Amino acid sequence: DAKTTQPPSMDCAEGRAANLPCNHSTISGNEYVYWYRQIHSQGPQYIIHGLKNNETNEMASLIITEDRKSSTLILPHATLRDTAVYYCIVRVDGSSNTGKLIFGQGTTLQVKP
Amino acid sequence: KAGVTQTPRYLIKTRGQQVTLSCSPISGHRSVSWYQQTPGQGLQFLFEYFSETQRNKGNFPGRFSGRQFSNSRSEMNVSTLELGDSALYLCASSLIGLPNTGELFFGEGSRLTVL
């Protein structure tokens, strides 16, 4: 699985969009980009994932560059409850490795009032 | 539906003892994975079980073991506990087969303190 690079920390004002970058320059053609977050003292929570097209769900949007070497997770209107550690993970999807995720250090997002 | 349930939530052991942690996955989920989280090493994959068989394993010593039962519930065991085993142990379940988004559902974890 390709490695990812994320800034260790970011701040965002409440109500503003939070844009969390992730570099994955060694990503392979069959590797997906996943985002999870972990709020203090809780288990990680799935946010979104994509292969090459931009994706949006009720929680966030995922923008993947055309060369797929980087991506950005967008929380459109950050709230205090979005304060968490955000993990960008790259992996090949397949039934033989469904449960295996390689977590990096992630980005600690602090949403401020 | 109920989420992933882990028991116990907190426990304290002493060096040399062993511990067993339990995980009940979401109903219908047949894959169960275990992770260790420490301040120094972050979140690390321990192993994954599917249909009572271990099919993926992380880089941990043999003191860490697990098993899965026919009802998909899983247990992990750590023998001869060391101070460095103090951690939050997280269990995650996932659906195998369609619809499979690749999403893992994590429990709240079992926090182990080794004295």
Tab-separated table of N, CA and C in Angstrom, chain A residues 2-109:
chain	number	residue	atom	x	y	z
A	2	ALA	N	0.446	2.238	-0.769
A	2	ALA	CA	1.221	3.471	-0.864
A	2	ALA	C	1.209	4.223	0.463
A	3	LYS	N	2.287	4.997	0.685
A	3	LYS	CA	2.338	5.811	1.900
A	3	LYS	C	1.661	7.132	1.658
A	4	THR	N	1.232	7.755	2.743
A	4	THR	CA	0.601	9.065	2.650
A	4	THR	C	1.326	10.053	3.540
A	5	THR	N	1.250	11.321	3.184
A	5	THR	CA	1.835	12.400	3.966
A	5	THR	C	0.761	13.435	4.246
A	6	GLN	N	0.592	13.745	5.538
A	6	GLN	CA	-0.395	14.731	5.953
A	6	GLN	C	0.257	15.734	6.903
A	7	PRO	N	-0.232	16.977	6.892
A	7	PRO	CA	0.291	17.920	7.895
A	7	PRO	C	-0.123	17.450	9.282
A	8	PRO	N	0.719	17.636	10.290
A	8	PRO	CA	0.389	17.130	11.621
A	8	PRO	C	-0.809	17.828	12.262
A	9	SER	N	-1.011	19.094	11.950
A	9	SER	CA	-2.116	19.797	12.581
A	9	SER	C	-2.624	20.929	11.702
A	10	MET	N	-3.898	21.271	11.920
A	10	MET	CA	-4.534	22.375	11.214
A	10	MET	C	-5.593	22.977	12.119
A	11	ASP	N	-5.846	24.268	11.923
A	11	ASP	CA	-6.936	24.951	12.602
A	11	ASP	C	-7.978	25.375	11.577
A	12	CYS	N	-9.206	25.484	12.044
A	12	CYS	CA	-10.284	25.948	11.186
A	12	CYS	C	-11.297	26.681	12.042
A	13	ALA	N	-11.839	27.765	11.511
A	13	ALA	CA	-12.869	28.502	12.230
A	13	ALA	C	-14.211	27.803	12.056
A	14	GLU	N	-14.958	27.787	13.117
A	14	GLU	CA	-16.278	27.168	13.088
A	14	GLU	C	-17.134	27.807	12.009
A	15	GLY	N	-17.816	26.952	11.229
A	15	GLY	CA	-18.659	27.453	10.157
A	15	GLY	C	-17.962	27.596	8.819
A	16	ARG	N	-16.644	27.580	8.850
A	16	ARG	CA	-15.891	27.673	7.609
A	16	ARG	C	-15.582	26.285	7.077
A	17	ALA	N	-15.168	26.235	5.823
A	17	ALA	CA	-14.775	24.951	5.241
A	17	ALA	C	-13.396	24.550	5.745
A	18	ALA	N	-13.273	23.278	6.068
A	18	ALA	CA	-11.961	22.722	6.446
A	18	ALA	C	-11.445	21.904	5.281
A	19	ASN	N	-10.255	22.246	4.827
A	19	ASN	CA	-9.644	21.542	3.695
A	19	ASN	C	-8.401	20.813	4.180
A	20	LEU	N	-8.460	19.506	4.201
A	20	LEU	CA	-7.358	18.704	4.725
A	20	LEU	C	-6.637	18.027	3.563
A	21	PRO	N	-5.357	18.356	3.373
A	21	PRO	CA	-4.615	17.786	2.240
A	21	PRO	C	-3.945	16.456	2.586
A	22	CYS	N	-3.689	15.697	1.535
A	22	CYS	CA	-2.979	14.429	1.691
A	22	CYS	C	-2.177	14.169	0.421
A	23	ASN	N	-0.918	13.874	0.597
A	23	ASN	CA	-0.070	13.501	-0.535
A	23	ASN	C	0.126	11.995	-0.577
A	24	HIS	N	-0.034	11.437	-1.750
A	24	HIS	CA	0.175	9.993	-1.942
A	24	HIS	C	0.791	9.802	-3.318
A	25	SER	N	2.014	10.307	-3.465
A	25	SER	CA	2.654	10.374	-4.779
A	25	SER	C	2.992	8.999	-5.358
A	26	THR	N	3.035	7.959	-4.536
A	26	THR	CA	3.382	6.626	-5.043
A	26	THR	C	2.148	5.743	-5.227
A	27	ILE	N	1.000	6.346	-5.258
A	27	ILE	CA	-0.242	5.580	-5.367
A	27	ILE	C	-0.280	4.795	-6.678
A	28	SER	N	-0.797	3.590	-6.588
A	28	SER	CA	-0.929	2.750	-7.775
A	28	SER	C	-2.325	2.911	-8.375
A	29	GLY	N	-2.451	2.449	-9.603
A	29	GLY	CA	-3.701	2.648	-10.323
A	29	GLY	C	-4.914	1.976	-9.687
A	30	ASN	N	-4.670	0.931	-8.921
A	30	ASN	CA	-5.790	0.210	-8.315
A	30	ASN	C	-5.953	0.507	-6.827
A	31	GLU	N	-5.294	1.530	-6.352
A	31	GLU	CA	-5.402	1.886	-4.940
A	31	GLU	C	-6.424	2.996	-4.730
A	32	TYR	N	-7.234	2.799	-3.710
A	32	TYR	CA	-8.235	3.768	-3.331
A	32	TYR	C	-7.682	4.698	-2.249
A	33	VAL	N	-8.285	5.879	-2.167
A	33	VAL	CA	-7.981	6.821	-1.084
A	33	VAL	C	-9.142	6.791	-0.100
A	34	TYR	N	-8.833	6.492	1.157
A	34	TYR	CA	-9.828	6.456	2.220
A	34	TYR	C	-9.535	7.548	3.237
A	35	TRP	N	-10.590	8.061	3.817
A	35	TRP	CA	-10.451	8.999	4.932
A	35	TRP	C	-11.262	8.475	6.119
A	36	TYR	N	-10.597	8.470	7.266
A	36	TYR	CA	-11.235	8.160	8.540
A	36	TYR	C	-10.918	9.291	9.508
A	37	ARG	N	-11.705	9.413	10.540
A	37	ARG	CA	-11.371	10.359	11.593
A	37	ARG	C	-11.586	9.694	12.945
A	38	GLN	N	-10.872	10.213	13.926
A	38	GLN	CA	-10.976	9.679	15.273
A	38	GLN	C	-11.148	10.832	16.237
A	39	ILE	N	-12.321	10.880	16.797
A	39	ILE	CA	-12.610	11.862	17.838
A	39	ILE	C	-12.088	11.294	19.149
A	40	HIS	N	-11.594	12.186	19.975
A	40	HIS	CA	-10.912	11.762	21.194
A	40	HIS	C	-11.659	10.675	21.954
A	41	SER	N	-10.916	9.592	22.267
A	41	SER	CA	-11.435	8.490	23.080
A	41	SER	C	-12.503	7.652	22.388
A	42	GLN	N	-12.631	7.810	21.086
A	42	GLN	CA	-13.574	6.972	20.343
A	42	GLN	C	-12.826	6.171	19.283
A	43	GLY	N	-13.500	5.159	18.725
A	43	GLY	CA	-12.905	4.423	17.628
A	43	GLY	C	-12.953	5.243	16.348
A	44	PRO	N	-12.047	4.977	15.403
A	44	PRO	CA	-12.085	5.705	14.132
A	44	PRO	C	-13.423	5.543	13.422
A	45	GLN	N	-13.758	6.559	12.659
A	45	GLN	CA	-15.022	6.590	11.928
A	45	GLN	C	-14.748	6.815	10.454
A	46	TYR	N	-15.340	5.988	9.619
A	46	TYR	CA	-15.195	6.141	8.174
A	46	TYR	C	-15.850	7.446	7.723
A	47	ILE	N	-15.179	8.148	6.792
A	47	ILE	CA	-15.770	9.376	6.251
A	47	ILE	C	-16.150	9.185	4.783
A	48	ILE	N	-15.173	8.835	3.973
A	48	ILE	CA	-15.405	8.792	2.537
A	48	ILE	C	-14.239	8.076	1.864
A	49	HIS	N	-14.437	7.597	0.648
A	49	HIS	CA	-13.316	7.059	-0.099
A	49	HIS	C	-13.575	7.238	-1.591
A	50	GLY	N	-12.500	7.158	-2.386
A	50	GLY	CA	-12.640	7.300	-3.823
A	50	GLY	C	-11.453	6.727	-4.560
A	51	LEU	N	-11.625	6.532	-5.847
A	51	LEU	CA	-10.554	5.992	-6.688
A	51	LEU	C	-9.935	7.096	-7.531
A	52	LYS	N	-10.721	7.756	-8.350
A	52	LYS	CA	-10.181	8.848	-9.161
A	52	LYS	C	-11.180	9.967	-9.381
A	53	ASN	N	-12.453	9.672	-9.249
A	53	ASN	CA	-13.445	10.724	-9.380
A	53	ASN	C	-13.665	11.393	-8.034
A	54	ASN	N	-14.082	12.650	-8.077
A	54	ASN	CA	-14.433	13.336	-6.845
A	54	ASN	C	-15.674	12.682	-6.258
A	55	GLU	N	-15.719	12.619	-4.946
A	55	GLU	CA	-16.825	11.995	-4.261
A	55	GLU	C	-17.397	12.941	-3.217
A	56	THR	N	-18.699	12.804	-2.981
A	56	THR	CA	-19.367	13.608	-1.952
A	56	THR	C	-20.379	12.742	-1.235
A	57	ASN	N	-20.439	12.896	0.071
A	57	ASN	CA	-21.512	12.272	0.835
A	57	ASN	C	-22.008	13.273	1.862
A	58	GLU	N	-22.796	12.807	2.801
A	58	GLU	CA	-23.403	13.723	3.758
A	58	GLU	C	-22.390	14.324	4.731
A	59	MET	N	-21.227	13.712	4.818
A	59	MET	CA	-20.225	14.204	5.756
A	59	MET	C	-19.211	15.130	5.102
A	60	ALA	N	-18.777	14.779	3.893
A	60	ALA	CA	-17.636	15.487	3.320
A	60	ALA	C	-17.561	15.295	1.813
A	61	SER	N	-16.609	16.006	1.233
A	61	SER	CA	-16.266	15.826	-0.183
A	61	SER	C	-14.810	15.424	-0.281
A	62	LEU	N	-14.522	14.612	-1.275
A	62	LEU	CA	-13.157	14.178	-1.531
A	62	LEU	C	-12.774	14.601	-2.935
A	63	ILE	N	-11.717	15.403	-3.005
A	63	ILE	CA	-11.223	15.860	-4.293
A	63	ILE	C	-9.881	15.187	-4.551
A	64	ILE	N	-9.802	14.434	-5.638
A	64	ILE	CA	-8.565	13.731	-6.004
A	64	ILE	C	-8.010	14.379	-7.263
A	65	THR	N	-6.732	14.742	-7.249
A	65	THR	CA	-6.135	15.379	-8.422
A	65	THR	C	-6.118	14.410	-9.598
A	66	GLU	N	-5.985	14.980	-10.779
A	66	GLU	CA	-6.057	14.156	-11.983
A	66	GLU	C	-4.952	13.093	-12.022
A	67	ASP	N	-3.763	13.453	-11.531
A	67	ASP	CA	-2.673	12.477	-11.519
A	67	ASP	C	-2.747	11.548	-10.310
A	68	ARG	N	-3.722	11.787	-9.453
A	68	ARG	CA	-4.001	10.972	-8.248
A	68	ARG	C	-2.875	10.992	-7.228
A	69	LYS	N	-1.977	11.919	-7.327
A	69	LYS	CA	-0.868	11.963	-6.369
A	69	LYS	C	-1.204	12.717	-5.102
A	70	SER	N	-2.343	13.365	-5.080
A	70	SER	CA	-2.759	14.029	-3.860
A	70	SER	C	-4.277	14.143	-3.829
A	71	SER	N	-4.783	14.405	-2.651
A	71	SER	CA	-6.223	14.568	-2.496
A	71	SER	C	-6.503	15.554	-1.370
A	72	THR	N	-7.737	16.028	-1.323
A	72	THR	CA	-8.161	16.956	-0.276
A	72	THR	C	-9.512	16.524	0.241
A	73	LEU	N	-9.604	16.423	1.540
A	73	LEU	CA	-10.885	16.177	2.187
A	73	LEU	C	-11.478	17.518	2.569
A	74	ILE	N	-12.717	17.743	2.216
A	74	ILE	CA	-13.365	19.019	2.511
A	74	ILE	C	-14.558	18.788	3.429
A	75	LEU	N	-14.513	19.425	4.588
A	75	LEU	CA	-15.680	19.490	5.472
A	75	LEU	C	-16.308	20.851	5.214
A	76	PRO	N	-17.459	20.913	4.572
A	76	PRO	CA	-17.957	22.198	4.061
A	76	PRO	C	-18.264	23.251	5.123
A	77	HIS	N	-18.781	22.847	6.253
A	77	HIS	CA	-19.115	23.794	7.315
A	77	HIS	C	-18.686	23.178	8.649
A	78	ALA	N	-17.447	23.372	8.991
A	78	ALA	CA	-16.894	22.703	10.170
A	78	ALA	C	-17.585	23.154	11.461
A	79	THR	N	-17.830	22.211	12.332
A	79	THR	CA	-18.377	22.510	13.652
A	79	THR	C	-17.371	22.047	14.712
A	80	LEU	N	-17.620	22.432	15.939
A	80	LEU	CA	-16.711	22.062	17.022
A	80	LEU	C	-16.603	20.542	17.134
A	81	ARG	N	-17.686	19.843	16.773
A	81	ARG	CA	-17.685	18.385	16.867
A	81	ARG	C	-16.824	17.723	15.793
A	82	ASP	N	-16.350	18.511	14.832
A	82	ASP	CA	-15.442	17.960	13.819
A	82	ASP	C	-13.994	17.957	14.289
A	83	THR	N	-13.737	18.497	15.465
A	83	THR	CA	-12.377	18.446	16.016
A	83	THR	C	-11.994	16.985	16.233
A	84	ALA	N	-10.927	16.553	15.562
A	84	ALA	CA	-10.559	15.137	15.567
A	84	ALA	C	-9.225	14.968	14.853
A	85	VAL	N	-8.724	13.750	14.873
A	85	VAL	CA	-7.573	13.390	14.055
A	85	VAL	C	-8.108	12.755	12.776
A	86	TYR	N	-7.655	13.264	11.642
A	86	TYR	CA	-8.124	12.786	10.346
A	86	TYR	C	-7.012	11.979	9.668
A	87	TYR	N	-7.361	10.781	9.247
A	87	TYR	CA	-6.393	9.881	8.630
A	87	TYR	C	-6.700	9.685	7.152
A	88	CYS	N	-5.688	9.860	6.350
A	88	CYS	CA	-5.768	9.572	4.922
A	88	CYS	C	-5.058	8.234	4.695
A	89	ILE	N	-5.729	7.292	4.080
A	89	ILE	CA	-5.187	5.943	3.907
A	89	ILE	C	-5.347	5.538	2.453
A	90	VAL	N	-4.312	4.928	1.916
A	90	VAL	CA	-4.353	4.439	0.542
A	90	VAL	C	-4.217	2.934	0.556
A	91	ARG	N	-5.083	2.262	-0.166
A	91	ARG	CA	-4.963	0.804	-0.190
A	91	ARG	C	-5.698	0.222	-1.389
A	92	VAL	N	-5.296	-0.985	-1.707
A	92	VAL	CA	-5.978	-1.746	-2.745
A	92	VAL	C	-7.210	-2.375	-2.130
A	93	ASP	N	-8.317	-2.252	-2.795
A	93	ASP	CA	-9.530	-2.887	-2.294
A	93	ASP	C	-9.625	-4.315	-2.815
A	94	GLY	N	-9.995	-5.182	-1.930
A	94	GLY	CA	-10.159	-6.567	-2.346
A	94	GLY	C	-10.663	-7.374	-1.192
A	95	SER	N	-11.312	-8.437	-1.445
A	95	SER	CA	-11.922	-9.201	-0.370
A	95	SER	C	-10.896	-9.820	0.563
A	96	SER	N	-9.641	-9.902	0.146
A	96	SER	CA	-8.647	-10.555	0.998
A	96	SER	C	-8.029	-9.625	2.023
A	97	ASN	N	-8.292	-8.327	1.914
A	97	ASN	CA	-7.669	-7.392	2.855
A	97	ASN	C	-8.655	-6.369	3.382
A	98	THR	N	-9.900	-6.755	3.410
A	98	THR	CA	-10.944	-5.808	3.783
A	98	THR	C	-10.695	-5.165	5.136
A	99	GLY	N	-10.219	-5.953	6.088
A	99	GLY	CA	-10.091	-5.443	7.445
A	99	GLY	C	-8.773	-4.786	7.776
A	100	LYS	N	-7.862	-4.702	6.815
A	100	LYS	CA	-6.529	-4.197	7.106
A	100	LYS	C	-6.359	-2.779	6.607
A	101	LEU	N	-6.102	-1.867	7.539
A	101	LEU	CA	-5.795	-0.489	7.210
A	101	LEU	C	-4.448	-0.126	7.814
A	102	ILE	N	-3.650	0.591	7.054
A	102	ILE	CA	-2.369	1.079	7.560
A	102	ILE	C	-2.535	2.567	7.855
A	103	PHE	N	-2.583	2.898	9.132
A	103	PHE	CA	-2.769	4.282	9.556
A	103	PHE	C	-1.427	4.990	9.667
A	104	GLY	N	-1.403	6.250	9.208
A	104	GLY	CA	-0.257	7.110	9.464
A	104	GLY	C	-0.518	7.898	10.738
A	105	GLN	N	0.144	9.043	10.846
A	105	GLN	CA	-0.025	9.868	12.046
A	105	GLN	C	-1.229	10.780	11.963
A	106	GLY	N	-1.737	11.011	10.755
A	106	GLY	CA	-2.937	11.811	10.589
A	106	GLY	C	-2.736	13.298	10.811
A	107	THR	N	-3.813	14.047	10.601
A	107	THR	CA	-3.838	15.494	10.839
A	107	THR	C	-4.808	15.775	11.972
A	108	THR	N	-4.328	16.461	12.992
A	108	THR	CA	-5.207	16.889	14.074
A	108	THR	C	-5.866	18.192	13.660
A	109	LEU	N	-7.170	18.138	13.450
A	109	LEU	CA	-7.932	19.328	13.088
A	109	LEU	C	-8.569	19.910	14.338
